[in-house]
PDB file of C-alpha atoms in Angstrom:
ATOM      1  CA  UNK A1343       2.626   4.488   4.811  1.00 85.00           C
ATOM      2  CA  UNK A1344       3.030   8.125   3.834  1.00 89.00           C
ATOM      3  CA  UNK A1345       4.377   9.245   7.207  1.00 92.00           C
ATOM      4  CA  UNK A1346       7.386   6.871   7.414  1.00 93.00           C
ATOM      5  CA  UNK A1347       8.082   7.446   3.715  1.00 95.00           C
ATOM      6  CA  UNK A1348       8.213  11.217   4.265  1.00 95.00           C
ATOM      7  CA  UNK A1349      10.365  10.775   7.367  1.00 95.00           C
ATOM      8  CA  UNK A1350      12.913   8.727   5.429  1.00 95.00           C
ATOM      9  CA  UNK A1351      12.899  11.223   2.572  1.00 95.00           C
ATOM     10  CA  UNK A1352      13.502  14.134   4.944  1.00 94.00           C
ATOM     11  CA  UNK A1353      16.747  12.524   6.143  1.00 94.00           C
ATOM     12  CA  UNK A1354      18.286  13.209   2.735  1.00 95.00           C
ATOM     13  CA  UNK A1355      16.319  16.009   1.067  1.00 95.00           C
ATOM     14  CA  UNK A1356      14.433  19.166   2.101  1.00 95.00           C
ATOM     15  CA  UNK A1357      10.863  17.888   2.453  1.00 96.00           C
ATOM     16  CA  UNK A1358       7.558  19.749   2.699  1.00 96.00           C
ATOM     17  CA  UNK A1359       4.547  17.714   3.818  1.00 96.00           C
ATOM     18  CA  UNK A1360       0.772  17.930   3.950  1.00 95.00           C
ATOM     19  CA  UNK A1361      -1.560  15.468   5.654  1.00 92.00           C
ATOM     20  CA  UNK A1362      -5.297  15.383   6.253  1.00 88.00           C
ATOM     21  CA  UNK A1363      -4.605  14.668   9.924  1.00 88.00           C
ATOM     22  CA  UNK A1364      -2.643  17.283  11.878  1.00 88.00           C
ATOM     23  CA  UNK A1365      -1.756  14.582  14.425  1.00 90.00           C
ATOM     24  CA  UNK A1366       0.825  13.267  11.920  1.00 91.00           C
ATOM     25  CA  UNK A1367       2.813  16.506  11.882  1.00 93.00           C
ATOM     26  CA  UNK A1368       4.833  16.379  15.156  1.00 94.00           C
ATOM     27  CA  UNK A1369       6.730  13.221  14.122  1.00 92.00           C
ATOM     28  CA  UNK A1370       7.313  14.615  10.642  1.00 93.00           C
ATOM     29  CA  UNK A1371       8.570  17.957  11.936  1.00 94.00           C
ATOM     30  CA  UNK A1372      10.841  16.153  14.418  1.00 93.00           C
ATOM     31  CA  UNK A1373      12.321  14.264  11.452  1.00 92.00           C
ATOM     32  CA  UNK A1374      13.127  17.557   9.738  1.00 93.00           C
ATOM     33  CA  UNK A1375      10.131  18.056   7.459  1.00 94.00           C
ATOM     34  CA  UNK A1376       8.380  21.404   6.989  1.00 95.00           C
ATOM     35  CA  UNK A1377       4.586  21.553   7.094  1.00 95.00           C
ATOM     36  CA  UNK A1378       2.818  22.870   4.008  1.00 93.00           C
ATOM     37  CA  UNK A1379      -0.539  24.394   4.899  1.00 90.00           C
ATOM     38  CA  UNK A1380      -2.178  23.044   1.738  1.00 94.00           C
ATOM     39  CA  UNK A1381      -1.359  20.604  -1.083  1.00 94.00           C
ATOM     40  CA  UNK A1382      -0.774  23.624  -3.318  1.00 95.00           C
ATOM     41  CA  UNK A1383       1.801  24.959  -0.857  1.00 95.00           C
ATOM     42  CA  UNK A1384       3.638  21.621  -0.949  1.00 95.00           C
ATOM     43  CA  UNK A1385       3.693  21.762  -4.752  1.00 95.00           C
ATOM     44  CA  UNK A1386       4.952  25.362  -4.741  1.00 95.00           C
ATOM     45  CA  UNK A1387       7.829  24.436  -2.425  1.00 93.00           C
ATOM     46  CA  UNK A1388       8.824  21.216  -4.230  1.00 95.00           C
ATOM     47  CA  UNK A1389      10.330  20.068  -7.502  1.00 95.00           C
ATOM     48  CA  UNK A1390       9.240  16.478  -6.888  1.00 96.00           C
ATOM     49  CA  UNK A1391       5.885  15.675  -5.272  1.00 97.00           C
ATOM     50  CA  UNK A1392       4.972  12.276  -3.806  1.00 97.00           C
ATOM     51  CA  UNK A1393       1.329  11.324  -3.283  1.00 95.00           C
ATOM     52  CA  UNK A1394       0.284   8.533  -0.929  1.00 94.00           C
ATOM     53  CA  UNK A1395      -3.480   8.659  -0.446  1.00 91.00           C
ATOM     54  CA  UNK A1396      -6.133   5.966  -0.039  1.00 85.00           C
ATOM     55  CA  UNK A1397      -7.618   5.912  -3.550  1.00 89.00           C
ATOM     56  CA  UNK A1398      -8.279   7.879  -6.718  1.00 90.00           C
ATOM     57  CA  UNK A1399     -11.060   9.914  -5.130  1.00 92.00           C
ATOM     58  CA  UNK A1400      -8.742  10.998  -2.313  1.00 92.00           C
ATOM     59  CA  UNK A1401      -6.047  12.045  -4.787  1.00 93.00           C
ATOM     60  CA  UNK A1402      -8.539  13.903  -6.956  1.00 93.00           C
ATOM     61  CA  UNK A1403      -9.836  15.839  -3.964  1.00 93.00           C
ATOM     62  CA  UNK A1404      -6.517  17.738  -3.697  1.00 92.00           C
ATOM     63  CA  UNK A1405      -6.508  18.710  -7.385  1.00 91.00           C
ATOM     64  CA  UNK A1406      -8.049  22.148  -6.976  1.00 91.00           C
ATOM     65  CA  UNK A1407      -7.129  25.066  -9.214  1.00 93.00           C
ATOM     66  CA  UNK A1408      -4.325  26.313  -6.936  1.00 95.00           C
ATOM     67  CA  UNK A1409      -2.717  22.868  -6.918  1.00 95.00           C
ATOM     68  CA  UNK A1410      -2.899  22.587 -10.703  1.00 94.00           C
ATOM     69  CA  UNK A1411      -1.289  26.003 -11.141  1.00 95.00           C
ATOM     70  CA  UNK A1412       1.619  24.929  -8.928  1.00 95.00           C
ATOM     71  CA  UNK A1413       2.417  21.862 -11.070  1.00 96.00           C
ATOM     72  CA  UNK A1414       4.165  23.585 -13.980  1.00 95.00           C
ATOM     73  CA  UNK A1415       7.623  22.057 -14.470  1.00 96.00           C
ATOM     74  CA  UNK A1416       7.098  19.781 -11.446  1.00 96.00           C
ATOM     75  CA  UNK A1417       7.058  15.956 -11.288  1.00 97.00           C
ATOM     76  CA  UNK A1418       4.444  13.989  -9.380  1.00 97.00           C
ATOM     77  CA  UNK A1419       5.153  10.436  -8.250  1.00 98.00           C
ATOM     78  CA  UNK A1420       2.003   8.618  -7.208  1.00 97.00           C
ATOM     79  CA  UNK A1421       2.772   5.787  -4.809  1.00 96.00           C
ATOM     80  CA  UNK A1422      -0.888   4.986  -4.042  1.00 93.00           C
ATOM     81  CA  UNK A1423      -2.678   1.908  -5.371  1.00 90.00           C
ATOM     82  CA  UNK A1424      -5.369   3.124  -7.754  1.00 93.00           C
ATOM     83  CA  UNK A1425      -6.967   1.847 -10.941  1.00 93.00           C
ATOM     84  CA  UNK A1426      -5.003   2.000 -14.187  1.00 95.00           C
ATOM     85  CA  UNK A1427      -7.832   4.044 -15.685  1.00 95.00           C
ATOM     86  CA  UNK A1428      -7.484   6.677 -12.974  1.00 95.00           C
ATOM     87  CA  UNK A1429      -3.681   6.711 -13.243  1.00 96.00           C
ATOM     88  CA  UNK A1430      -3.911   7.381 -16.969  1.00 97.00           C
ATOM     89  CA  UNK A1431      -6.422  10.187 -16.346  1.00 96.00           C
ATOM     90  CA  UNK A1432      -4.144  11.608 -13.630  1.00 96.00           C
ATOM     91  CA  UNK A1433      -1.216  11.574 -16.039  1.00 97.00           C
ATOM     92  CA  UNK A1434      -3.269  13.574 -18.557  1.00 96.00           C
ATOM     93  CA  UNK A1435      -4.262  16.126 -15.911  1.00 95.00           C
ATOM     94  CA  UNK A1436      -0.691  16.655 -14.777  1.00 97.00           C
ATOM     95  CA  UNK A1437       0.652  16.902 -18.344  1.00 96.00           C
ATOM     96  CA  UNK A1438      -2.056  19.459 -19.192  1.00 96.00           C
ATOM     97  CA  UNK A1439      -0.940  21.496 -16.153  1.00 96.00           C
ATOM     98  CA  UNK A1440       2.638  21.528 -17.476  1.00 97.00           C
ATOM     99  CA  UNK A1441       4.018  18.889 -15.151  1.00 97.00           C
ATOM    100  CA  UNK A1442       5.293  15.334 -15.550  1.00 97.00           C
ATOM    101  CA  UNK A1443       4.062  12.144 -13.948  1.00 97.00           C
ATOM    102  CA  UNK A1444       5.280   8.715 -12.981  1.00 97.00           C
ATOM    103  CA  UNK A1445       3.714   5.809 -11.129  1.00 97.00           C
ATOM    104  CA  UNK A1446       5.497   4.089  -8.309  1.00 97.00           C
ATOM    105  CA  UNK A1447       3.117   1.919  -6.310  1.00 96.00           C
ATOM    106  CA  UNK A1448       5.040   0.170  -3.562  1.00 96.00           C
ATOM    107  CA  UNK A1449       5.117  -3.353  -2.201  1.00 92.00           C
ATOM    108  CA  UNK A1450       5.509  -3.566   1.551  1.00 87.00           C
ATOM    109  CA  UNK A1451       3.681  -2.433   4.657  1.00 83.00           C
ATOM    110  CA  UNK A1452       4.392  -0.262   7.699  1.00 85.00           C
ATOM    111  CA  UNK A1453       7.620  -1.966   8.821  1.00 88.00           C
ATOM    112  CA  UNK A1454       9.376  -1.915   5.403  1.00 91.00           C
ATOM    113  CA  UNK A1455       8.166   1.675   4.991  1.00 93.00           C
ATOM    114  CA  UNK A1456       9.798   2.604   8.301  1.00 93.00           C
ATOM    115  CA  UNK A1457      13.000   0.800   7.309  1.00 95.00           C
ATOM    116  CA  UNK A1458      13.129   2.385   3.845  1.00 95.00           C
ATOM    117  CA  UNK A1459      12.846  -1.070   2.310  1.00 95.00           C
ATOM    118  CA  UNK A1460       9.750  -0.821   0.155  1.00 96.00           C
ATOM    119  CA  UNK A1461       9.865  -2.174  -3.394  1.00 97.00           C
ATOM    120  CA  UNK A1462       8.940   0.489  -5.924  1.00 97.00           C
ATOM    121  CA  UNK A1463       7.311  -0.370  -9.250  1.00 98.00           C
ATOM    122  CA  UNK A1464       8.200   2.562 -11.488  1.00 98.00           C
ATOM    123  CA  UNK A1465       6.207   3.300 -14.638  1.00 98.00           C
ATOM    124  CA  UNK A1466       5.972   6.102 -17.156  1.00 97.00           C
ATOM    125  CA  UNK A1467       8.497   7.816 -19.376  1.00 97.00           C
ATOM    126  CA  UNK A1468      11.748   5.999 -18.649  1.00 97.00           C
ATOM    127  CA  UNK A1469      13.825   9.180 -18.631  1.00 97.00           C
ATOM    128  CA  UNK A1470      11.550  10.726 -15.987  1.00 97.00           C
ATOM    129  CA  UNK A1471      11.781   7.573 -13.889  1.00 97.00           C
ATOM    130  CA  UNK A1472      15.565   7.494 -14.092  1.00 96.00           C
ATOM    131  CA  UNK A1473      15.837  11.164 -13.110  1.00 96.00           C
ATOM    132  CA  UNK A1474      13.685  10.417 -10.050  1.00 96.00           C
ATOM    133  CA  UNK A1475      15.566   7.272  -9.068  1.00 96.00           C
ATOM    134  CA  UNK A1476      17.973   8.886  -6.594  1.00 95.00           C
ATOM    135  CA  UNK A1477      15.028  10.507  -4.800  1.00 96.00           C
ATOM    136  CA  UNK A1478      13.201   7.219  -4.299  1.00 96.00           C
ATOM    137  CA  UNK A1479      16.287   5.431  -2.948  1.00 96.00           C
ATOM    138  CA  UNK A1480      15.641   6.547   0.681  1.00 95.00           C
ATOM    139  CA  UNK A1481      12.255   4.825   0.479  1.00 96.00           C
ATOM    140  CA  UNK A1482      13.117   1.573  -1.241  1.00 97.00           C
ATOM    141  CA  UNK A1483      15.335  -1.481  -1.220  1.00 96.00           C
ATOM    142  CA  UNK A1484      14.678  -1.713  -4.971  1.00 97.00           C
ATOM    143  CA  UNK A1485      12.929   0.439  -7.569  1.00 97.00           C
ATOM    144  CA  UNK A1486      12.206  -1.519 -10.739  1.00 97.00           C
ATOM    145  CA  UNK A1487      11.128   0.012 -14.034  1.00 98.00           C
ATOM    146  CA  UNK A1488       8.029  -1.814 -15.275  1.00 98.00           C
ATOM    147  CA  UNK A1489       7.024   0.046 -18.464  1.00 98.00           C
ATOM    148  CA  UNK A1490       4.622   2.814 -19.508  1.00 98.00           C
ATOM    149  CA  UNK A1491       1.923   4.328 -17.287  1.00 98.00           C
ATOM    150  CA  UNK A1492      -0.276   1.524 -15.969  1.00 97.00           C
ATOM    151  CA  UNK A1493       2.535  -1.044 -15.866  1.00 98.00           C
ATOM    152  CA  UNK A1494       3.533  -0.270 -12.287  1.00 97.00           C
ATOM    153  CA  UNK A1495      -0.026  -0.698 -11.082  1.00 97.00           C
ATOM    154  CA  UNK A1496      -0.552  -3.883 -13.080  1.00 97.00           C
ATOM    155  CA  UNK A1497       2.636  -5.251 -11.502  1.00 97.00           C
ATOM    156  CA  UNK A1498       1.326  -4.262  -8.052  1.00 96.00           C
ATOM    157  CA  UNK A1499      -1.967  -6.113  -8.703  1.00 96.00           C
ATOM    158  CA  UNK A1500      -0.062  -9.253  -9.694  1.00 97.00           C
ATOM    159  CA  UNK A1501       2.194  -9.075  -6.626  1.00 96.00           C
ATOM    160  CA  UNK A1502      -0.751  -8.349  -4.352  1.00 95.00           C
ATOM    161  CA  UNK A1503      -2.653 -11.353  -5.691  1.00 96.00           C
ATOM    162  CA  UNK A1504       0.120 -13.485  -4.210  1.00 96.00           C
ATOM    163  CA  UNK A1505       0.229 -11.442  -1.007  1.00 95.00           C
ATOM    164  CA  UNK A1506      -3.525 -11.638  -0.389  1.00 95.00           C
ATOM    165  CA  UNK A1507      -3.828 -15.358  -1.046  1.00 96.00           C
ATOM    166  CA  UNK A1508      -0.678 -16.091   0.985  1.00 96.00           C
ATOM    167  CA  UNK A1509      -2.050 -14.095   3.935  1.00 96.00           C
ATOM    168  CA  UNK A1510      -5.391 -15.905   3.906  1.00 96.00           C
ATOM    169  CA  UNK A1511      -3.560 -19.221   3.424  1.00 97.00           C
ATOM    170  CA  UNK A1512      -1.457 -18.557   6.513  1.00 97.00           C
ATOM    171  CA  UNK A1513      -4.551 -17.545   8.501  1.00 97.00           C
ATOM    172  CA  UNK A1514      -6.329 -20.729   7.381  1.00 96.00           C
ATOM    173  CA  UNK A1515      -3.337 -22.888   8.340  1.00 97.00           C
ATOM    174  CA  UNK A1516      -3.153 -21.359  11.814  1.00 97.00           C
ATOM    175  CA  UNK A1517      -6.924 -21.726  12.215  1.00 95.00           C
ATOM    176  CA  UNK A1518      -6.649 -25.436  11.342  1.00 95.00           C
ATOM    177  CA  UNK A1519      -3.770 -25.922  13.782  1.00 96.00           C
ATOM    178  CA  UNK A1520      -5.740 -24.230  16.554  1.00 95.00           C
ATOM    179  CA  UNK A1521      -8.930 -26.195  15.786  1.00 93.00           C
ATOM    180  CA  UNK A1522      -6.923 -29.423  16.089  1.00 95.00           C
ATOM    181  CA  UNK A1523      -5.734 -28.397  19.531  1.00 96.00           C
ATOM    182  CA  UNK A1524      -2.128 -27.853  18.472  1.00 97.00           C
ATOM    183  CA  UNK A1525       0.226 -25.477  20.235  1.00 98.00           C
ATOM    184  CA  UNK A1526       0.505 -22.387  18.017  1.00 97.00           C
ATOM    185  CA  UNK A1527       4.001 -21.562  19.212  1.00 98.00           C
ATOM    186  CA  UNK A1528       5.090 -25.024  18.045  1.00 98.00           C
ATOM    187  CA  UNK A1529       3.298 -24.412  14.736  1.00 98.00           C
ATOM    188  CA  UNK A1530       5.232 -21.177  14.366  1.00 98.00           C
ATOM    189  CA  UNK A1531       8.525 -22.972  15.008  1.00 98.00           C
ATOM    190  CA  UNK A1532       7.750 -25.695  12.451  1.00 98.00           C
ATOM    191  CA  UNK A1533       6.841 -23.078   9.853  1.00 98.00           C
ATOM    192  CA  UNK A1534       9.996 -21.046  10.591  1.00 97.00           C
ATOM    193  CA  UNK A1535      12.220 -24.130  10.251  1.00 98.00           C
ATOM    194  CA  UNK A1536      10.922 -25.129   6.818  1.00 97.00           C
ATOM    195  CA  UNK A1537      11.178 -23.884   3.227  1.00 97.00           C
ATOM    196  CA  UNK A1538       7.887 -21.944   3.445  1.00 95.00           C
ATOM    197  CA  UNK A1539       9.322 -19.546   6.022  1.00 96.00           C
ATOM    198  CA  UNK A1540       9.778 -15.903   5.117  1.00 94.00           C
ATOM    199  CA  UNK A1541      10.217 -12.549   6.827  1.00 91.00           C
ATOM    200  CA  UNK A1542       6.513 -11.991   6.097  1.00 93.00           C
ATOM    201  CA  UNK A1543       5.318 -15.267   7.642  1.00 96.00           C
ATOM    202  CA  UNK A1544       7.378 -14.560  10.786  1.00 96.00           C
ATOM    203  CA  UNK A1545       5.981 -11.039  11.044  1.00 94.00           C
ATOM    204  CA  UNK A1546       2.389 -12.232  10.776  1.00 96.00           C
ATOM    205  CA  UNK A1547       2.864 -15.274  13.019  1.00 97.00           C
ATOM    206  CA  UNK A1548       4.308 -13.014  15.714  1.00 97.00           C
ATOM    207  CA  UNK A1549       1.177 -10.857  15.486  1.00 97.00           C
ATOM    208  CA  UNK A1550      -1.144 -13.864  15.764  1.00 97.00           C
ATOM    209  CA  UNK A1551       0.735 -15.269  18.764  1.00 97.00           C
ATOM    210  CA  UNK A1552       0.652 -11.888  20.496  1.00 97.00           C
ATOM    211  CA  UNK A1553      -2.960 -11.287  19.419  1.00 96.00           C
ATOM    212  CA  UNK A1554      -1.709  -7.962  18.131  1.00 96.00           C
ATOM    213  CA  UNK A1555      -4.154  -6.756  15.500  1.00 96.00           C
ATOM    214  CA  UNK A1556      -2.706  -3.257  15.072  1.00 95.00           C
ATOM    215  CA  UNK A1557      -2.361  -2.502  11.382  1.00 92.00           C
ATOM    216  CA  UNK A1558       0.815  -2.858   9.383  1.00 90.00           C
ATOM    217  CA  UNK A1559      -1.454  -3.124   6.331  1.00 89.00           C
ATOM    218  CA  UNK A1560      -5.114  -2.652   7.190  1.00 92.00           C
ATOM    219  CA  UNK A1561      -8.108  -4.835   6.331  1.00 94.00           C
ATOM    220  CA  UNK A1562      -9.739  -1.930   4.460  1.00 93.00           C
ATOM    221  CA  UNK A1563      -6.654  -1.525   2.257  1.00 90.00           C
ATOM    222  CA  UNK A1564      -6.476  -5.261   1.611  1.00 92.00           C
ATOM    223  CA  UNK A1565     -10.160  -5.395   0.682  1.00 94.00           C
ATOM    224  CA  UNK A1566      -9.663  -2.448  -1.682  1.00 92.00           C
ATOM    225  CA  UNK A1567      -6.731  -4.331  -3.184  1.00 93.00           C
ATOM    226  CA  UNK A1568      -8.851  -7.443  -3.875  1.00 96.00           C
ATOM    227  CA  UNK A1569     -11.302  -5.278  -5.820  1.00 95.00           C
ATOM    228  CA  UNK A1570      -8.510  -3.759  -7.911  1.00 93.00           C
ATOM    229  CA  UNK A1571      -7.005  -7.210  -8.574  1.00 96.00           C
ATOM    230  CA  UNK A1572     -10.342  -8.676  -9.663  1.00 96.00           C
ATOM    231  CA  UNK A1573     -10.990  -5.726 -11.989  1.00 94.00           C
ATOM    232  CA  UNK A1574      -7.516  -6.143 -13.483  1.00 95.00           C
ATOM    233  CA  UNK A1575      -8.061  -9.898 -13.969  1.00 96.00           C
ATOM    234  CA  UNK A1576     -11.366  -9.240 -15.706  1.00 95.00           C
ATOM    235  CA  UNK A1577      -9.766  -6.682 -18.011  1.00 94.00           C
ATOM    236  CA  UNK A1578      -6.921  -9.107 -18.809  1.00 95.00           C
ATOM    237  CA  UNK A1579      -9.416 -11.931 -19.446  1.00 97.00           C
ATOM    238  CA  UNK A1580      -7.907 -14.212 -16.822  1.00 96.00           C
ATOM    239  CA  UNK A1581      -9.228 -15.845 -13.674  1.00 94.00           C
ATOM    240  CA  UNK A1582      -8.689 -14.932 -10.005  1.00 95.00           C
ATOM    241  CA  UNK A1583     -10.851 -17.411  -8.031  1.00 96.00           C
ATOM    242  CA  UNK A1584      -8.628 -17.373  -4.942  1.00 96.00           C
ATOM    243  CA  UNK A1585      -8.566 -13.584  -4.778  1.00 97.00           C
ATOM    244  CA  UNK A1586     -12.349 -13.563  -5.104  1.00 96.00           C
ATOM    245  CA  UNK A1587     -12.684 -15.886  -2.097  1.00 95.00           C
ATOM    246  CA  UNK A1588     -10.180 -13.823  -0.128  1.00 95.00           C
ATOM    247  CA  UNK A1589     -12.100 -10.678  -1.012  1.00 95.00           C
ATOM    248  CA  UNK A1590     -15.272 -12.185   0.430  1.00 94.00           C
ATOM    249  CA  UNK A1591     -13.493 -12.888   3.717  1.00 93.00           C
ATOM    250  CA  UNK A1592     -12.030  -9.390   3.844  1.00 94.00           C
ATOM    251  CA  UNK A1593     -15.452  -7.960   3.064  1.00 94.00           C
ATOM    252  CA  UNK A1594     -16.857  -9.812   6.090  1.00 92.00           C
ATOM    253  CA  UNK A1595     -14.042  -8.524   8.270  1.00 92.00           C
ATOM    254  CA  UNK A1596     -14.652  -5.002   6.993  1.00 90.00           C
ATOM    255  CA  UNK A1597     -18.372  -5.248   7.761  1.00 91.00           C
ATOM    256  CA  UNK A1598     -17.672  -6.543  11.277  1.00 89.00           C
ATOM    257  CA  UNK A1599     -15.769  -3.398  12.219  1.00 91.00           C
ATOM    258  CA  UNK A1600     -12.252  -4.697  11.611  1.00 94.00           C
ATOM    259  CA  UNK A1601     -11.419  -2.261   8.793  1.00 94.00           C
ATOM    260  CA  UNK A1602      -8.533  -0.640  10.688  1.00 95.00           C
ATOM    261  CA  UNK A1603      -7.071  -3.941  11.939  1.00 96.00           C
ATOM    262  CA  UNK A1604      -4.125  -5.710  10.335  1.00 95.00           C
ATOM    263  CA  UNK A1605      -4.811  -7.884   7.289  1.00 95.00           C
ATOM    264  CA  UNK A1606      -3.837 -11.050   9.183  1.00 96.00           C
ATOM    265  CA  UNK A1607      -6.892 -10.380  11.390  1.00 94.00           C
ATOM    266  CA  UNK A1608      -8.811 -12.419   8.814  1.00 94.00           C
ATOM    267  CA  UNK A1609      -7.639 -15.276  11.064  1.00 95.00           C
ATOM    268  CA  UNK A1610     -10.269 -14.147  13.568  1.00 92.00           C
ATOM    269  CA  UNK A1611     -13.005 -14.362  10.920  1.00 89.00           C
ATOM    270  CA  UNK A1612     -12.049 -17.965  10.170  1.00 88.00           C
ATOM    271  CA  UNK A1613     -12.130 -18.797  13.875  1.00 86.00           C
ATOM    272  CA  UNK A1614     -15.552 -17.178  14.262  1.00 78.00           C
ATOM    273  CA  UNK A1615     -16.945 -19.057  11.259  1.00 72.00           C
ATOM    274  CA  UNK A1616     -15.662 -22.353  12.710  1.00 67.00           C
ATOM    275  CA  UNK A1617     -17.187 -21.521  16.107  1.00 67.00           C
ATOM    276  CA  UNK A1618     -20.572 -20.786  14.523  1.00 65.00           C
ATOM    277  CA  UNK A1619     -20.580 -24.152  12.719  1.00 62.00           C
ATOM    278  CA  UNK A1620     -19.984 -25.945  16.030  1.00 61.00           C
ATOM    279  CA  UNK A1621     -22.928 -24.267  17.781  1.00 54.00           C
TER     280      UNK A1621
END
């Protein structure tokens, strides 16, 4: 996600980048970005700093003393999906270092990221968010202000609850069609012709038909998302039984070595479970 976001940003603004994997740099440099040798170097060269890392632990690992010193009068926008508790702690760290902070978790996967059509869920001081708005436009089709720190993440959990259950629902539907001996291309056409069709269902059906399991949004990220959603539901004193069931399926997929595969690969788990029952 971070690579296409940085590439889109570099089309409009001078952009300095850092990544754990040097293999990401050639594409970024070709898009006009400059490589920062360390996170601190990125912060020193930037007024606005975007973070897109796997989780809170990954973000915290870059917060060494040199990075903190570089944050004075800078703004950090965290686009990663983390816990609200960590986001609030991150906000305190950045404020203590003399910087400002806003959340902007994003809805969308690799393709919308490449197209600059993610949906940003902005949270924090409204004035800070509005000042940053023009800088997030190259990344998003919409950037919606959701409230104070924590609100963007809570919105992301709610949206992802729908995404996760819809993905598993699609996988289950295709698994049923296949088990009944139906032609999956015909299934895809029926789905596309009806009111349940969406750009997302077409994208994932195309992957199933092609047996293309390369990640647009990976199993490991989806499983992490189910854990965040369930924790949020518990804190809000509401129920998430479908997300819990989906999380169990994604946990199985994760354990079977599918962590880097696309989230629709849960279809394969359903097929394997059906095959086992028939043996």
